[in-house]
XYZ file of C-alpha atoms in Angstrom:
247
model
C 86.505 141.349 93.022
C 88.196 138.899 90.677
C 86.494 135.763 89.493
C 89.446 133.761 90.627
C 91.014 133.024 93.938
C 94.363 131.337 94.592
C 94.494 129.256 97.768
C 97.963 129.079 99.218
C 98.502 126.840 102.290
C 101.480 128.021 104.690
C 103.324 126.506 107.408
C 106.576 128.507 108.250
C 106.769 130.294 104.922
C 108.020 133.825 106.170
C 110.912 133.599 103.510
C 108.538 133.279 100.656
C 105.152 134.590 101.467
C 105.342 138.184 100.753
C 107.141 137.792 97.377
C 104.630 135.088 96.270
C 101.695 137.373 97.204
C 103.375 140.436 95.380
C 104.086 138.376 92.261
C 100.637 136.757 91.771
C 98.874 140.133 92.545
C 100.992 141.793 90.000
C 99.951 139.486 87.077
C 98.134 140.988 84.267
C 94.892 139.014 85.133
C 93.509 139.892 88.500
C 93.669 137.039 90.985
C 92.582 137.269 94.717
C 94.617 135.198 97.237
C 93.500 133.249 100.237
C 96.371 131.968 102.615
C 95.487 129.241 104.839
C 98.027 129.286 107.500
C 98.300 126.376 110.053
C 99.596 128.327 113.081
C 103.093 129.232 111.826
C 105.299 130.005 114.642
C 107.727 132.094 112.292
C 105.262 134.955 111.897
C 103.999 134.075 108.358
C 100.653 135.181 109.265
C 101.554 138.354 110.714
C 103.338 139.253 107.262
C 100.082 138.449 105.362
C 98.105 140.673 107.863
C 100.477 143.473 107.289
C 100.065 143.180 103.468
C 96.253 143.071 103.904
C 96.106 146.106 105.962
C 98.315 148.406 103.772
C 98.419 147.516 100.238
C 96.154 144.666 99.276
C 92.816 145.265 101.032
C 89.940 143.237 99.315
C 92.434 141.230 97.285
C 94.224 139.339 99.904
C 92.624 137.208 102.733
C 93.756 134.810 105.573
C 92.147 131.970 107.433
C 94.301 130.988 110.435
C 93.956 127.480 111.977
C 95.290 125.983 115.088
C 98.464 123.762 114.442
C 99.272 121.588 111.553
C 96.111 119.921 110.384
C 97.249 118.667 106.922
C 97.361 120.016 103.326
C 94.078 118.283 102.272
C 92.112 120.049 105.103
C 93.731 123.222 104.451
C 92.460 123.258 100.752
C 89.100 121.797 101.826
C 88.882 124.796 104.224
C 89.755 127.164 101.430
C 87.497 125.627 98.813
C 84.394 126.020 101.256
C 85.476 129.574 101.928
C 85.631 130.255 98.155
C 82.316 128.604 97.478
C 80.745 131.010 100.001
C 81.816 133.972 97.822
C 81.302 134.592 94.001
C 84.597 133.043 92.679
C 84.167 130.987 89.558
C 87.755 129.646 89.369
C 89.556 128.232 92.478
C 93.429 127.439 92.304
C 95.649 125.372 94.376
C 99.222 126.772 94.601
C 102.574 126.418 96.743
C 103.981 129.282 98.494
C 107.518 128.351 97.769
C 107.868 129.353 93.965
C 108.133 125.837 93.028
C 105.146 126.647 90.909
C 105.575 129.576 88.643
C 102.952 132.137 89.123
C 103.056 133.035 85.481
C 101.382 129.727 84.808
C 98.372 130.701 86.592
C 97.479 132.374 83.517
C 97.722 129.160 81.345
C 95.723 127.209 83.976
C 93.074 129.776 83.621
C 92.976 129.857 80.049
C 92.386 126.188 79.815
C 89.225 126.389 81.913
C 88.021 129.857 81.018
C 88.780 129.732 77.319
C 89.094 126.093 76.260
C 86.228 125.004 78.348
C 87.845 122.423 80.582
C 86.445 122.102 84.048
C 89.823 121.366 85.807
C 93.159 122.136 84.674
C 96.592 120.629 86.218
C 100.075 122.136 86.025
C 101.694 118.988 84.987
C 105.281 118.045 85.564
C 105.145 114.765 83.393
C 102.594 115.269 80.461
C 105.650 116.194 78.401
C 108.610 114.328 79.774
C 109.940 115.173 83.197
C 110.098 118.883 83.984
C 111.573 119.044 87.336
C 114.398 121.259 88.294
C 116.728 120.913 91.414
C 115.183 117.770 92.924
C 117.321 114.853 93.835
C 116.938 111.835 91.396
C 115.477 109.733 94.313
C 112.635 112.247 94.767
C 112.030 112.546 91.080
C 111.767 108.872 90.617
C 109.499 108.479 93.699
C 106.958 111.230 92.433
C 107.105 109.961 88.706
C 106.477 106.440 89.573
C 103.860 107.330 92.206
C 101.903 108.858 89.319
C 102.492 105.715 87.191
C 101.252 103.556 89.883
C 98.135 105.623 90.224
C 97.504 105.406 86.556
C 97.958 101.634 86.655
C 95.592 100.980 89.639
C 92.829 103.557 88.758
C 93.060 103.565 84.949
C 92.881 107.534 84.968
C 94.651 109.072 82.020
C 96.398 111.833 84.114
C 100.344 111.816 84.075
C 100.852 113.902 87.239
C 98.174 112.747 89.627
C 100.035 114.106 92.582
C 100.343 117.557 91.163
C 99.576 120.641 93.604
C 99.057 123.177 91.042
C 95.401 123.113 89.886
C 92.528 125.218 88.549
C 89.012 124.135 89.347
C 85.859 125.526 87.874
C 83.315 126.410 90.683
C 81.017 123.661 89.552
C 83.602 121.017 90.167
C 83.928 121.769 93.764
C 80.084 122.161 94.158
C 79.700 118.765 92.744
C 82.261 116.841 94.711
C 81.185 116.092 98.329
C 84.103 117.734 100.093
C 83.186 116.364 103.458
C 83.885 112.901 102.005
C 87.399 113.665 100.695
C 89.442 111.574 103.309
C 93.242 112.138 102.667
C 95.524 114.825 103.843
C 98.813 114.575 101.940
C 99.757 113.411 98.546
C 96.706 111.152 98.382
C 94.375 114.211 98.675
C 95.819 115.399 95.273
C 95.161 112.098 93.841
C 91.798 111.790 95.478
C 90.434 115.242 94.062
C 91.573 114.341 90.390
C 90.215 110.928 90.459
C 86.837 112.132 91.868
C 86.601 114.695 89.437
C 87.342 112.164 86.717
C 84.809 109.664 87.981
C 82.170 112.311 87.982
C 82.625 113.199 84.367
C 84.357 116.492 84.391
C 86.934 117.390 81.500
C 90.309 117.601 82.727
C 93.450 119.182 80.849
C 97.024 118.813 81.980
C 99.184 121.851 81.218
C 102.913 121.233 80.994
C 104.861 123.248 83.627
C 108.267 123.355 84.927
C 108.626 122.566 88.757
C 111.414 124.043 90.555
C 112.424 122.875 93.919
C 112.162 125.471 96.774
C 114.967 128.000 97.239
C 113.951 129.113 100.693
C 112.224 127.445 103.779
C 112.079 123.897 104.393
C 110.090 121.146 102.654
C 107.098 119.592 104.258
C 107.435 116.377 102.370
C 108.061 113.003 104.388
C 107.563 109.321 103.752
C 104.375 109.116 105.656
C 102.705 111.234 102.859
C 103.927 108.696 100.153
C 102.606 105.817 102.374
C 99.165 107.427 102.448
C 99.138 107.748 98.954
C 100.206 104.242 98.044
C 97.453 102.831 100.216
C 95.069 105.398 99.329
C 94.952 104.633 95.600
C 93.849 101.075 96.381
C 90.832 102.553 98.469
C 90.030 104.993 95.804
C 89.649 102.241 93.239
C 87.548 100.082 95.691
C 85.258 103.036 96.276
C 84.883 103.398 92.547
C 84.057 99.509 92.015
C 81.515 99.686 94.857
C 80.071 102.961 93.474
C 80.888 105.035 96.590
C 82.049 108.099 94.580
C 78.814 110.039 94.048
C 77.966 113.769 93.428
C 77.069 115.753 96.346
C 73.528 115.600 97.287
C 71.989 119.086 97.230
């Protein structure tokens, strides 16, 4: 078994799921994959089961949930699954190739070799590295991260990034049952909580490419949650509500 697990949440990703699985599992470093599928009606889960039963036994896993329960809860489910096993490095990654699988190696190196506790595939730590997004979405995402920095004081330029590597001890220390948010704000909350708890975080510059196949799950509700959620996070820090998980 690998020391690393890549968690990939899915909802209607039949166009991408087999290719992303094959690409990740072909990397020179061994990664395992856990797909968290939220009841995709397009047969995404069936594709994963087919690959599990033929080529990728003991490297590919799936957890199926009933309906769309939110990105944040999918990752929390995956984190707990990984912590029940012996994985030392746990990754977040999209299914649609907006994150380059080759960059998993760079995120891993930052934690395994450079002694960071968490590494972030950052679109904004060296300019704006986004391809094929409309300008309105780039500006919304970029200024969302600027807003988070201004409110929280956190020195992370891409706070909403969904391409992340965690060392096991980070996920063991964060009280996952107290993570509140489901969309964009989930990504901010995880980073901010890790920062408040004193973990070393590195941003690794990556190029984000908008999906070629399938449909984006982004909507304005996700941005609204992030906008108000950041103020809530800051208040929780001020009132000393962000604490390590009690063993």
